[in-house]
Coordinates of C-alpha atoms and ligand atoms in Angstrom, one line a residue:
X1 CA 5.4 17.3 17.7
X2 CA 2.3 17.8 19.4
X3 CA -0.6 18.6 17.0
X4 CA -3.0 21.6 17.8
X5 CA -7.0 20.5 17.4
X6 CA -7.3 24.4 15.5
X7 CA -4.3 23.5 13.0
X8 CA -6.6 21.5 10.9
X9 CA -9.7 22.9 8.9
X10 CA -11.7 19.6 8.4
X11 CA -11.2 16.0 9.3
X12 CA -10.4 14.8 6.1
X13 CA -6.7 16.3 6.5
X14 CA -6.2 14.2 9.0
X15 CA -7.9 10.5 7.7
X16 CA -5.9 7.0 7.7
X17 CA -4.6 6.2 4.5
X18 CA -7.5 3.6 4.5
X19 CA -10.2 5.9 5.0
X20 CA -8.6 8.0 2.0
X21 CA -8.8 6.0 -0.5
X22 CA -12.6 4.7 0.7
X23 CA -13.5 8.1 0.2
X24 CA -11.9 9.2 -2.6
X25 CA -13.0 6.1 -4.6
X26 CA -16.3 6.5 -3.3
X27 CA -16.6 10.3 -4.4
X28 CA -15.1 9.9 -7.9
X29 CA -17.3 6.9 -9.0
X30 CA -20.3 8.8 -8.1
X31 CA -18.9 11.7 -9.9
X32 CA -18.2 9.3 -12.8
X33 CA -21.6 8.4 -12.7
X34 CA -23.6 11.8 -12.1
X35 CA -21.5 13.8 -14.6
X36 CA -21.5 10.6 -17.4
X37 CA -25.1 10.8 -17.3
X38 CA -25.6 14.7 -17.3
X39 CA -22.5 15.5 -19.2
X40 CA -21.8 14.9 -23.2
X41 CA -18.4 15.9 -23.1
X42 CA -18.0 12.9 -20.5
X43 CA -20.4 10.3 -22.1
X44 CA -18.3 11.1 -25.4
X45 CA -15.0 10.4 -23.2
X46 CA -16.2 7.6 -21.8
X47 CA -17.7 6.2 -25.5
X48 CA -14.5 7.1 -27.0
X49 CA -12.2 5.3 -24.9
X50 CA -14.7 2.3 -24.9
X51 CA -15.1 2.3 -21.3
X52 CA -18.4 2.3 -19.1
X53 CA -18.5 4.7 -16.0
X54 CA -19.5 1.2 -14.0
X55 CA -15.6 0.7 -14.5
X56 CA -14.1 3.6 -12.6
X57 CA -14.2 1.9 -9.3
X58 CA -10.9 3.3 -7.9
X59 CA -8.7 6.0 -8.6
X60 CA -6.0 3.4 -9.9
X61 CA -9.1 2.9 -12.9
X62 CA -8.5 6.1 -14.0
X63 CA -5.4 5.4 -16.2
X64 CA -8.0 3.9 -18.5
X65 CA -9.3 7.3 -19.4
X66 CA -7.0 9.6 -21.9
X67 CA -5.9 13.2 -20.3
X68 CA -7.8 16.1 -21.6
X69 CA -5.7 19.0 -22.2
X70 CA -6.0 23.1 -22.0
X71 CA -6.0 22.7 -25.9
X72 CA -8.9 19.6 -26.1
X73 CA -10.8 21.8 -23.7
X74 CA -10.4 25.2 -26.3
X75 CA -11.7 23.3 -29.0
X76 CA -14.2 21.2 -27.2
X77 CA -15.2 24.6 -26.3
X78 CA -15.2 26.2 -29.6
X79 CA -16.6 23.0 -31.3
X80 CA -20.0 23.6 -28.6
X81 CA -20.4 26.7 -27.1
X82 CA -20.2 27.6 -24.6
X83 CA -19.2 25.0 -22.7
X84 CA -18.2 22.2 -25.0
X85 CA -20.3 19.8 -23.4
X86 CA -18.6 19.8 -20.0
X87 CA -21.3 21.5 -17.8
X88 CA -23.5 19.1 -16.1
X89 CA -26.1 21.0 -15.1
X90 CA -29.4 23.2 -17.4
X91 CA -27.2 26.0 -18.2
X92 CA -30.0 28.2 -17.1
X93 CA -29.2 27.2 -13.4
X94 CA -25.6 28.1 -13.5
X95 CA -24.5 30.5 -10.8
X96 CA -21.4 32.1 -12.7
X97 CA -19.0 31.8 -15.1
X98 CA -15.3 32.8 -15.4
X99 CA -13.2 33.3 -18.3
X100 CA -9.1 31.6 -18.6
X101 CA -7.3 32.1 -21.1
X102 CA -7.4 30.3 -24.6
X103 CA -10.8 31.3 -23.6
X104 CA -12.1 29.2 -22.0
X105 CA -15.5 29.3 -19.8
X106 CA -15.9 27.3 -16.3
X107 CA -18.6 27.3 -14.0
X108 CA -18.5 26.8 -10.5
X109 CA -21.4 27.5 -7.5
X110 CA -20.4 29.4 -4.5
X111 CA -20.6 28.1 -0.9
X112 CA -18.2 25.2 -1.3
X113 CA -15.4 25.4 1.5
X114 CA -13.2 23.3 0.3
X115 CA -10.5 25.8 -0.7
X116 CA -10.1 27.3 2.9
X117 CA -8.1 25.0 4.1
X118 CA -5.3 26.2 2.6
X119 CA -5.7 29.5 4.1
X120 CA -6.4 27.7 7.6
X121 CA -2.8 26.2 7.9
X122 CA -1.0 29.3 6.6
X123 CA -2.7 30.8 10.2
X124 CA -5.7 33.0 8.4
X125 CA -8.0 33.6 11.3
X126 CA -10.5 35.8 12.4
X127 CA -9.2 39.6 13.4
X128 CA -6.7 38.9 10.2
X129 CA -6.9 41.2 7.6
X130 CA -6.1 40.1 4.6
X131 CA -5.3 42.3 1.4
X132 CA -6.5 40.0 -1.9
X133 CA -4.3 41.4 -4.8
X134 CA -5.8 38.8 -7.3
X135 CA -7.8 40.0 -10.1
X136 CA -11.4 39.7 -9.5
X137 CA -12.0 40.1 -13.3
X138 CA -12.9 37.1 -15.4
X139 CA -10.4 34.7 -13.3
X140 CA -12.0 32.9 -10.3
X141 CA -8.5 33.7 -8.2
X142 CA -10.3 36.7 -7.1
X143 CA -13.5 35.2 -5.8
X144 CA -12.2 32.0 -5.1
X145 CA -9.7 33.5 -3.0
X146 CA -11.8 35.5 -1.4
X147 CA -14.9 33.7 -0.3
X148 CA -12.5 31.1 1.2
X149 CA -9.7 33.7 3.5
X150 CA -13.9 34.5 4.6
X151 CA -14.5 30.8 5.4
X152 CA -11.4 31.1 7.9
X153 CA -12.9 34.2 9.7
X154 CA -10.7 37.0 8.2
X155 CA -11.4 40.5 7.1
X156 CA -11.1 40.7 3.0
X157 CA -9.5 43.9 1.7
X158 CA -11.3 44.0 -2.2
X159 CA -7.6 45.1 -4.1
X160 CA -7.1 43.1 -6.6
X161 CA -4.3 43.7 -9.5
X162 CA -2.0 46.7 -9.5
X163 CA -1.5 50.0 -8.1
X164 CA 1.0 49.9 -6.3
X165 CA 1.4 52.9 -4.1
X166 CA -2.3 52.5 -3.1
X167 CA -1.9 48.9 -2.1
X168 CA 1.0 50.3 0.1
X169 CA -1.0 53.3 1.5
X170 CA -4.2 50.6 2.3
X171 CA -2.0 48.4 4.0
X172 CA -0.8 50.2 6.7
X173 CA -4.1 52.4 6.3
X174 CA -6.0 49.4 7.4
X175 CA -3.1 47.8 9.4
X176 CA -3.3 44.7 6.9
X177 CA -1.5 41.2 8.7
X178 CA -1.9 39.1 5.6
X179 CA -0.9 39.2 2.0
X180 CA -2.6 37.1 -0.5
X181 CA -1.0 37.3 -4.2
X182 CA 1.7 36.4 -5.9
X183 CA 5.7 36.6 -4.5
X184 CA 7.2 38.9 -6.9
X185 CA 4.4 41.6 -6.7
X186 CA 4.5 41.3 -2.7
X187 CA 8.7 41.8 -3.5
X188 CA 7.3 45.0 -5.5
X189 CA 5.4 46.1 -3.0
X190 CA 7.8 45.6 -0.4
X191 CA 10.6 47.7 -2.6
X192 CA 8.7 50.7 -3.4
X193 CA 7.6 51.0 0.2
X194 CA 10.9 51.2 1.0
X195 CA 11.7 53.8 -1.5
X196 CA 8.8 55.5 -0.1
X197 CA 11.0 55.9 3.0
X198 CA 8.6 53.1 4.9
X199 CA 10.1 50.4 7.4
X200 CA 7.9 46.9 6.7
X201 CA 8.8 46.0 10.0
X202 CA 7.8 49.7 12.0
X203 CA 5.3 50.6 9.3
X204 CA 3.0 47.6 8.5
X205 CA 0.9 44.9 10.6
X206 CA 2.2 42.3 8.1
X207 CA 2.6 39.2 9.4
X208 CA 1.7 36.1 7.0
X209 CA 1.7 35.6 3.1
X210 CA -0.3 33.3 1.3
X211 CA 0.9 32.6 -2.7
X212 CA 0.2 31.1 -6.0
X213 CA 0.7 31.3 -9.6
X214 CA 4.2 31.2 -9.4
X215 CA 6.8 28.9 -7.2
X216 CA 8.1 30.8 -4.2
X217 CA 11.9 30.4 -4.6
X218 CA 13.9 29.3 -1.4
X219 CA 15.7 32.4 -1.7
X220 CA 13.1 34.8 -1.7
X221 CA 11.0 32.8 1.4
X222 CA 14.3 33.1 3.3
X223 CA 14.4 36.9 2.3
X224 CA 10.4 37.4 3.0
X225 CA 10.7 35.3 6.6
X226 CA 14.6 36.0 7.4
X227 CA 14.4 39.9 6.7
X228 CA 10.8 41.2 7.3
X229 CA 9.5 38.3 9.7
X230 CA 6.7 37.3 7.0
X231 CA 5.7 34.1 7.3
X232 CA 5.3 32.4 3.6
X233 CA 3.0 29.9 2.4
X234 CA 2.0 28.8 -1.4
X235 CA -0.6 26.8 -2.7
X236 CA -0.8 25.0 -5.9
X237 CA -4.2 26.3 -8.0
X238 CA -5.4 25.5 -11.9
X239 CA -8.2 27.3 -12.4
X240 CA -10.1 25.0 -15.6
X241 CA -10.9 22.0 -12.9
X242 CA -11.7 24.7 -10.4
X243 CA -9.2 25.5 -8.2
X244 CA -6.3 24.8 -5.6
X245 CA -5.3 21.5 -5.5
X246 CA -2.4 21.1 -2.7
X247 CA -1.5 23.7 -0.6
X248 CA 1.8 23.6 2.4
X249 CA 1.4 23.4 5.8
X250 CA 3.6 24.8 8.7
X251 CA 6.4 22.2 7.7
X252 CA 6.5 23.8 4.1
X253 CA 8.0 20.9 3.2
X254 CA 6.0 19.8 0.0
X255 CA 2.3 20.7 -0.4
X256 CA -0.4 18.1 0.7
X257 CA -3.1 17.2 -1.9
X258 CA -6.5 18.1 -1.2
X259 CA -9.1 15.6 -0.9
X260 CA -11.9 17.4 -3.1
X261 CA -9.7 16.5 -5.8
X262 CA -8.5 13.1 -7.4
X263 CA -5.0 14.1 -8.3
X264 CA -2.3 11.6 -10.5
X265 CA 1.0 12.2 -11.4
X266 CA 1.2 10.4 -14.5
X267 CA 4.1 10.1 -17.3
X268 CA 2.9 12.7 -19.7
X269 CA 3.6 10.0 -23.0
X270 CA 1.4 7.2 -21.6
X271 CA -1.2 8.4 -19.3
X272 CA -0.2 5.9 -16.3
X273 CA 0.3 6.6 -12.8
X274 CA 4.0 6.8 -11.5
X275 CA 5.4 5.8 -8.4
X276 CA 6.2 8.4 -5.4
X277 CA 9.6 10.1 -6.6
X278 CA 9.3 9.8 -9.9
X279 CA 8.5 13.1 -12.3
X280 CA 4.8 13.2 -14.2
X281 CA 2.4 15.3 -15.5
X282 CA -0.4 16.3 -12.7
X283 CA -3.5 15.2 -14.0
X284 CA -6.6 16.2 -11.8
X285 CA -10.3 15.8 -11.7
X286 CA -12.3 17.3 -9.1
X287 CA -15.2 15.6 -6.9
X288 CA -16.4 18.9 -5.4
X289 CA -18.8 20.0 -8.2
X290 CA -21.1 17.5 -9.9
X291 CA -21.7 20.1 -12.6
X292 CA -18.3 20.0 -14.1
X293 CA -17.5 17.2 -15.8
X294 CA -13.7 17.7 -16.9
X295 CA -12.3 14.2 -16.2
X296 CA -8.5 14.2 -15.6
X297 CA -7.4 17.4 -16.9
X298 CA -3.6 17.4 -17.7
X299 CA -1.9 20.6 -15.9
X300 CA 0.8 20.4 -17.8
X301 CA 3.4 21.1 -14.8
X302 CA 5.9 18.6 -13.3
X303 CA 6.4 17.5 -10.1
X304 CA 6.8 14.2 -8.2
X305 CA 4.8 13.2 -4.6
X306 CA 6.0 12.0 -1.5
X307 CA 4.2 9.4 0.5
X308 CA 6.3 10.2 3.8
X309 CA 4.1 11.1 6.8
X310 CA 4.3 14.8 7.8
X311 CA 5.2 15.9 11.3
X312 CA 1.9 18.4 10.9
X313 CA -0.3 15.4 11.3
X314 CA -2.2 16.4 7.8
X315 CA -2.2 12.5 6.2
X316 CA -2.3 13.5 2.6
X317 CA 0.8 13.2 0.0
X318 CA 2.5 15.8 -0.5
X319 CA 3.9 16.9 -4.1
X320 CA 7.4 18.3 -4.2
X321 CA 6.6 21.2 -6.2
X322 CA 6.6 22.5 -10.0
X323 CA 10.0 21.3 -11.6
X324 CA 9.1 22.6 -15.1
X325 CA 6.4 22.0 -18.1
X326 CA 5.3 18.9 -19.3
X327 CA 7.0 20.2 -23.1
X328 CA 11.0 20.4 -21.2
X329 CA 11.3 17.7 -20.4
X330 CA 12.9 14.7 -22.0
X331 CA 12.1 11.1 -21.2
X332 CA 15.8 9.2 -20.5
X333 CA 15.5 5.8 -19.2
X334 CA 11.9 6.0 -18.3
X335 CA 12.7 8.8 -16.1
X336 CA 12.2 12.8 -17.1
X337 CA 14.4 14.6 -17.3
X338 CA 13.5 18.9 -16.9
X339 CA 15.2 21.2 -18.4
X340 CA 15.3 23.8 -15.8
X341 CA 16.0 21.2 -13.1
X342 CA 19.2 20.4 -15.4
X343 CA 20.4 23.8 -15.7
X344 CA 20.2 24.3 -11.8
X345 CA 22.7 21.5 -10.9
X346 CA 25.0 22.6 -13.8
X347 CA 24.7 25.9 -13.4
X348 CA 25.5 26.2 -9.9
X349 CA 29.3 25.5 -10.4
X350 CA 30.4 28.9 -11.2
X351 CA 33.4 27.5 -13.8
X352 CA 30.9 26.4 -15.8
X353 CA 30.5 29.1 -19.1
X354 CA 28.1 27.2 -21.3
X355 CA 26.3 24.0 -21.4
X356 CA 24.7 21.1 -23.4
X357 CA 23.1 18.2 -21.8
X358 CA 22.8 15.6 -24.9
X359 CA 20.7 12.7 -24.9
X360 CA 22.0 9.9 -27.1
X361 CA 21.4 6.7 -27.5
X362 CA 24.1 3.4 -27.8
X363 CA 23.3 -0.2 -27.8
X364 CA 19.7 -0.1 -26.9
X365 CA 20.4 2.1 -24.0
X366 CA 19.4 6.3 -23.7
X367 CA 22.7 8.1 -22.9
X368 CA 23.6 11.5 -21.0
X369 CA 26.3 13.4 -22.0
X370 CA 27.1 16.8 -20.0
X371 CA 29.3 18.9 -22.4
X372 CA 30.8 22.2 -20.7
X373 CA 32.5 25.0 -21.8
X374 CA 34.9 26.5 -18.5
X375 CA 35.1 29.8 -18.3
X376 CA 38.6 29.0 -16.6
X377 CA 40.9 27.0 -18.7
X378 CA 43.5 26.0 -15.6
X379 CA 40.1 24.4 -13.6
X380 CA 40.5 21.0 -11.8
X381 CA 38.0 19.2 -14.2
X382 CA 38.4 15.7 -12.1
X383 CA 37.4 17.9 -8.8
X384 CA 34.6 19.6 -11.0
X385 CA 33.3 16.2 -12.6
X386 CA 32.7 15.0 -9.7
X387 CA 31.1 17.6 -7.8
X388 CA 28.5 18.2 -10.6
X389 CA 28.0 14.5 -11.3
X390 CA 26.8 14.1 -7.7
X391 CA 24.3 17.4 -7.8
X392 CA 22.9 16.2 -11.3
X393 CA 22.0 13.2 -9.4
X394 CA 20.6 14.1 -6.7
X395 CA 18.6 17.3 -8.7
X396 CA 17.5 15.5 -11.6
X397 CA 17.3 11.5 -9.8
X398 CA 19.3 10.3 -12.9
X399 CA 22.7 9.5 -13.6
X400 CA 25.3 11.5 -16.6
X401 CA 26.5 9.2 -18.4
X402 CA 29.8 10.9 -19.7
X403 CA 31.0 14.8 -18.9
X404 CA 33.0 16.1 -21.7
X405 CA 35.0 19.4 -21.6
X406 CA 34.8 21.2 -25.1
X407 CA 36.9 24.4 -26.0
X408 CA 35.6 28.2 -25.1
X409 CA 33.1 29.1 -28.0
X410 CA 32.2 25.5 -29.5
X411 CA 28.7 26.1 -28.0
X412 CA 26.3 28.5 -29.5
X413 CA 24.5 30.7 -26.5
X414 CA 21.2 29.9 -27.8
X415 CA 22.3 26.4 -27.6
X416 CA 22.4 25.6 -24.3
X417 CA 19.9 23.4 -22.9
X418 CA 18.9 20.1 -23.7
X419 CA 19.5 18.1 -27.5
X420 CA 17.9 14.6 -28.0
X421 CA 20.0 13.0 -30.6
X422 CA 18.1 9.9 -30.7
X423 CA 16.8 8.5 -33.8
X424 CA 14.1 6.0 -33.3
X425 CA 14.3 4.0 -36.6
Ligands
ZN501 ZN1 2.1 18.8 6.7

């Protein structure tokens, strides 16, 4: 596929894999180094771990830093208000501060353009109009969001949260081509308009939709693109390190990592970087803002990268997407397992009633058992076995040990899920 010189918003979408990692470990050990010396919360990471910042050469270094959690950073917080050491900066020169939940307080300047990218390959440009439905209250969704659909040249409609039939009267009052929000209020949107006796298609200017804070299923992207010709992109965002950290591209195949951001997908137990395919925790730090020293921050959500070059010519991994939280999951064989990922490949067979997928353990080695409850007695178990053996594979990358049929009623409804059985003694 020939690649369009406007498709990409800077040139370090497109660097050589060479040039990446210069960059990146370039970037982060000056970061290391400005925000060790400026920040206590890092100088007491650093301390604490027994490490020097002259040893966080390379990204790979980073594994010999712990994770810093949404929890460590509420009590960093409380312990040193109001920023529990993390701000790098005379707190009389900070610009502005938003407010997450927990709380917590974050800083961040204005002017950095790092986030418009995102925008840029969903197609944002200049004569769009874009309609922000994120809050501009204490969050920096609002802001963020905004300033950045402005880097790309677009019109910003102020919205923010709620009201519904007013968002619907403004967008086709102001002939609004792109949506920026979340998918399920856009589905809102899109259903009271119809009550309303309006035709998305006839009525509205709509043509592209840019999400985040929750994972676009493919069934309502085919329902967005397929039935009202909306063209659907999503970004990945966490607000405490500052913002978006992948975002898709016209393949929406995966979302590509940004380069502003040093981003591992570690195993959640231990803190060490996995290989491509394999579910972690993403752990981030940011290189964009000197002032913020939060050093590997653990999201918390799943996923897994790919290292497979992408037809859009953008040279960054991609991650897969968010397969669950760090807390579902089990660890079988080194691999995680996620509970929601588990439930998709067993649910989809319709004979299925109930499940349980129990982790056991026999000589030395973790064991999966599937146990189902048919909602059909007269099923062909043998066809059925086999068919859901193969989609728990290829969903969950790991293979069931045993499938065991039990009688109607042996499992409890609040009982399906995942059990670990294993005792470590
Ligand atoms: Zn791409």
């Amino acid at each position: 596929m020939a690649v369009r010189k406007d498709e990409f918003f800077d040139e370090l979408e497109t660097m050589s894999a060479v040039a990446r990692k210069q960059y990146q470990d370039r970037k982060l050990a000056e970061h290391i180094q400005h925000t060790y010396k400026y920040s206590p919360a890092v100088k007491k990471l650093f301390d604490g771990a027994g490490v020097s910042p002259e040893q966080i050469r390379t990204v790979k270094d980073m594994e010999k830093l712990p994770v810093t959690r949404k929890t460590d950073l509420v009590e960093m917080q409380k312990e040193n208000l109001p920023y529990g050491g993390v701000a790098a900066l005379p707190l009389n020169d900070i610009e502005r501060t938003f407010i997450s939940p927990g709380p917590i307080y974050e800083i961040q300047p204005s002017g950095i353009k790092w986030f418009a990218k995102s925008f840029w390959a969903a197609g944002f440009r200049k004569g769009d109009v874009a309609v922000n439905t994120f809050t501009y209250h204490m969050s920096p969704a609002g802001i963020l969001f905004h300033e950045a659909i402005r880097d790309c040249g677009a019109t910003v409609v102020v919205a923010g949260t709620g009201n519904t039939d007013l968002q619907i009267q403004i967008m086709k009052d102001l002939k609004v081509t792109g949506f920026v929000g979340t998918p399920s209020f856009l589905m809102t949107l899109i259903k009271r308009a119809e009550e309303m006796a309006l035709d998305i298609k006839r009525d509205f200017s709509l043509k592209r939709a840019w999400f985040t804070g929750e994972m676009l299923p493919p069934s309502l992207r085919k329902t967005f693109e397929g039935d009202y010709d909306i063209d659907t992109y999503q970004a990945y965002a966490v607000t405490e390190p500052g913002g978006a950290i992948a975002y898709e591209c016209r393949q929406k195949s995966g979302m590509h990592l940004m380069d502003e951001y040093v981003t591992e997908i570690v195993d959640p137990e231990t803190g060490k970087q996995l290989a491509p395919g394999e579910i972690g925790e993403i752990v981030t730090t940011q290189l964009f803002n000197k002032d913020w020293g939060l050093i590997r921050f653990g999201t918390g959500d799943l996923s897994s990268y790919i290292t497979e070059q992408c037809p859009c010519g953008r040279t960054a991994h991609r991650i897969t997407g968010i397969v669950g939280r760090a807390g579902d999951a089990v660890k079988v064989r080194g691999m995680f397992v996620v509970a929601k990922q588990a439930e998709q490949a067993i649910t989809s067979f319709k004979q299925v009633a109930r499940y349980q997928l129990i982790v056991g353990r026999r000589q030395h080695r973790d064991e999966i058992t599937l146990r189902l409850e048919l909602k059909d007695k007269d099923t062909d178990t043998a066809r059925l076995s086999e068919g859901i053996n193969r989609k728990f594979q290829d969903i969950c990358r790991i293979k069931a040990d045993k499938i065991e049929f039990v009688e109607a009623g042996s499992i409890p409804e609040d009982k399906q899920g995942i059990v670990d059985e294993r005792k470590w003694e």
